[in-house]
Short mmCIF file of C-alpha atoms and ligand atoms in Angstrom, two decimals:
data_model
loop_
_atom_site.label_atom_id
_atom_site.label_comp_id
_atom_site.label_asym_id
_atom_site.label_seq_id
_atom_site.Cartn_x
_atom_site.Cartn_y
_atom_site.Cartn_z
CA MET A 4 110.89 112.68 101.85
CA GLU A 5 109.78 109.99 104.22
CA ILE A 6 108.35 106.86 102.62
CA ILE A 7 105.16 105.75 104.32
CA ARG A 8 105.03 102.07 105.12
CA TYR A 9 102.28 99.48 105.23
CA PRO A 10 99.82 99.28 107.01
CA ALA A 11 99.34 103.08 107.03
CA ASP A 12 95.77 104.09 106.09
CA ILE A 13 96.88 106.54 103.41
CA LEU A 14 98.16 103.64 101.28
CA ARG A 15 94.54 102.42 101.01
CA GLN A 16 93.00 105.73 100.02
CA LYS A 17 92.11 106.90 96.52
CA THR A 18 93.96 109.85 95.07
CA GLU A 19 92.60 113.00 93.47
CA ALA A 20 93.59 114.37 90.08
CA VAL A 21 96.27 117.05 90.00
CA SER A 22 94.24 120.13 89.02
CA GLN A 23 97.14 122.30 87.91
CA ILE A 24 100.66 121.32 86.92
CA ASP A 25 102.86 124.11 88.22
CA GLN A 26 106.22 124.74 89.87
CA GLU A 27 105.01 123.07 93.07
CA THR A 28 104.07 119.91 91.14
CA ALA A 29 107.48 119.87 89.43
CA GLU A 30 109.25 120.22 92.79
CA LEU A 31 107.15 117.44 94.28
CA ALA A 32 107.98 115.14 91.35
CA ALA A 33 111.70 115.96 91.61
CA ALA A 34 111.69 115.24 95.36
CA MET A 35 109.87 111.96 94.73
CA LEU A 36 112.44 110.91 92.11
CA THR A 37 115.26 111.62 94.56
CA THR A 38 113.48 109.66 97.29
CA MET A 39 112.86 106.76 94.90
CA VAL A 40 116.51 106.57 93.84
CA GLU A 41 117.78 106.89 97.44
CA GLY A 42 115.43 104.09 98.44
CA HIS A 43 116.76 101.93 95.57
CA GLY A 44 113.27 101.74 94.10
CA ILE A 45 112.13 101.97 90.49
CA GLY A 46 108.75 103.56 91.17
CA LEU A 47 107.11 105.74 93.80
CA ALA A 48 103.52 106.99 93.99
CA GLY A 49 101.98 110.04 95.69
CA PRO A 50 100.32 108.22 98.61
CA GLN A 51 103.67 106.66 99.53
CA VAL A 52 104.98 110.13 100.41
CA GLY A 53 101.75 111.36 101.98
CA GLN A 54 100.30 113.02 98.87
CA LEU A 55 96.82 111.85 97.87
CA LEU A 56 97.39 113.03 94.33
CA SER A 57 97.27 111.15 91.07
CA LEU A 58 100.94 111.09 90.21
CA PHE A 59 103.88 108.75 90.32
CA VAL A 60 107.51 108.63 89.28
CA ALA A 61 109.37 105.71 87.75
CA GLN A 62 112.50 104.73 85.94
CA ASP A 63 113.07 102.29 83.13
CA GLU A 64 115.73 99.57 82.93
CA ASN A 65 118.28 102.15 81.75
CA GLY A 66 117.63 104.38 84.74
CA LYS A 67 115.77 106.97 82.67
CA PRO A 68 113.37 108.88 84.94
CA TYR A 69 109.70 109.48 84.15
CA VAL A 70 106.97 111.52 85.79
CA PHE A 71 103.35 110.47 85.25
CA ILE A 72 100.66 112.96 86.31
CA ASN A 73 96.96 112.03 86.09
CA PRO A 74 97.94 108.80 84.33
CA GLU A 75 95.48 106.50 82.62
CA ILE A 76 95.93 103.08 81.05
CA THR A 77 94.44 103.16 77.57
CA GLY A 78 95.24 99.63 76.49
CA THR A 79 96.59 96.34 77.82
CA SER A 80 98.01 93.29 76.09
CA LEU A 81 96.15 90.01 76.30
CA GLU A 82 99.41 88.31 77.07
CA THR A 83 100.26 88.17 80.77
CA VAL A 84 103.53 87.54 82.53
CA GLY A 85 104.71 86.79 86.06
CA TYR A 86 107.32 88.98 87.72
CA GLU A 87 108.60 89.24 91.27
CA GLU A 88 107.44 92.55 92.74
CA GLY A 89 108.45 94.50 95.77
CA CYS A 90 107.36 97.86 97.14
CA LEU A 91 109.12 100.68 98.97
CA SER A 92 106.15 100.75 101.37
CA LEU A 93 106.61 97.03 102.12
CA PRO A 94 110.39 96.73 102.36
CA GLY A 95 111.96 93.31 102.49
CA ILE A 96 109.23 91.21 100.91
CA TYR A 97 108.84 90.13 97.30
CA GLU A 98 106.38 87.91 95.47
CA GLU A 99 105.45 87.04 91.93
CA VAL A 100 102.45 88.88 90.50
CA ILE A 101 100.88 88.14 87.12
CA ARG A 102 99.95 91.17 85.02
CA PRO A 103 99.55 92.12 81.35
CA GLU A 104 102.93 92.08 79.62
CA ALA A 105 102.40 95.42 77.89
CA VAL A 106 100.29 98.52 78.47
CA GLN A 107 99.58 101.81 76.77
CA ILE A 108 99.52 104.75 79.13
CA GLN A 109 98.73 108.42 78.79
CA ALA A 110 99.70 111.11 81.28
CA TRP A 111 101.16 114.58 81.70
CA ASN A 112 104.75 115.19 82.71
CA GLU A 113 106.06 117.71 85.25
CA LYS A 114 106.26 120.38 82.55
CA GLY A 115 102.57 119.97 81.80
CA ARG A 116 103.18 118.16 78.52
CA PHE A 117 100.70 115.44 77.58
CA PHE A 118 102.24 112.19 76.36
CA LYS A 119 101.36 108.63 75.41
CA MET A 120 103.71 105.74 75.95
CA GLU A 121 103.83 102.12 74.85
CA CYS A 122 105.27 100.18 77.76
CA SER A 123 106.53 96.63 77.84
CA GLY A 124 108.92 94.71 80.02
CA LEU A 125 110.06 96.31 83.27
CA ILE A 126 108.50 99.75 82.76
CA ALA A 127 105.11 98.14 82.00
CA ARG A 128 105.37 96.31 85.29
CA VAL A 129 106.31 99.45 87.24
CA VAL A 130 103.58 101.55 85.62
CA GLN A 131 100.89 99.03 86.57
CA HIS A 132 102.16 98.66 90.13
CA GLU A 133 102.28 102.45 90.61
CA LEU A 134 98.86 103.02 89.05
CA ASP A 135 97.50 100.59 91.60
CA HIS A 136 98.92 102.77 94.38
CA LEU A 137 96.79 105.65 93.09
CA LYS A 138 93.69 103.51 93.73
CA GLY A 139 94.80 102.22 97.13
CA THR A 140 95.78 98.80 95.78
CA LEU A 141 99.00 97.04 96.82
CA PHE A 142 100.78 94.13 95.15
CA ILE A 143 99.95 91.86 98.10
CA ASP A 144 96.28 92.18 97.15
CA TYR A 145 96.92 89.90 94.15
CA LEU A 146 98.19 87.01 96.23
CA THR A 147 96.20 84.11 97.61
CA PRO A 148 95.22 84.63 101.29
CA LEU A 149 97.67 81.92 102.30
CA LYS A 150 100.61 83.50 100.47
CA ARG A 151 99.66 86.97 101.65
CA ASP A 152 99.47 85.93 105.31
CA ARG A 153 102.82 84.22 105.09
CA LEU A 154 104.42 87.22 103.45
CA LEU A 155 102.92 89.72 105.90
CA LYS A 156 104.16 87.66 108.83
CA LEU A 157 107.62 87.85 107.34
CA TYR A 158 107.17 91.60 106.81
CA GLU A 159 106.15 92.12 110.45
CA LYS A 160 109.12 90.11 111.60
CA LYS A 161 111.50 92.14 109.43
CA SER A 162 109.87 95.42 110.51
CA ARG A 163 110.58 94.64 114.16
CA GLN A 164 114.26 94.04 113.51
NI1 NI B 208 104.75 100.04 95.59
#
């Protein structure tokens, strides 16, 4: 699958819930996982592959793959932490973003099974970043205008190379 890059409009659009989890959904999730791994990413959301659907794939620090369909955050820690984020739709740029250290998430997997997960550390970071994609939010939106401008200039420069 082709990964859509910033500033494509689709990255700013809101997704719709997956109405039925079927074979097609499972194939989409599998293709997204392959694309994520090939792109050396640890998360990939629907809009990034041209699908305005509420789903994303991710892997934890051990490389274990996860599929989150119609995900929802049901709890966040008060404690926050800074971590340097990047995005497959904004290749080559990275910046620290502060987010809750831990989150509780609920979703369905590609087999249609409902699950809840307590996330902390890297997977908590990925889950929050990918959930943002489903609402049209990108990690650069958290930066100060000055930092964002500087980073986007660097991105444009790298994109031309
Ligand atoms: Ni991203």
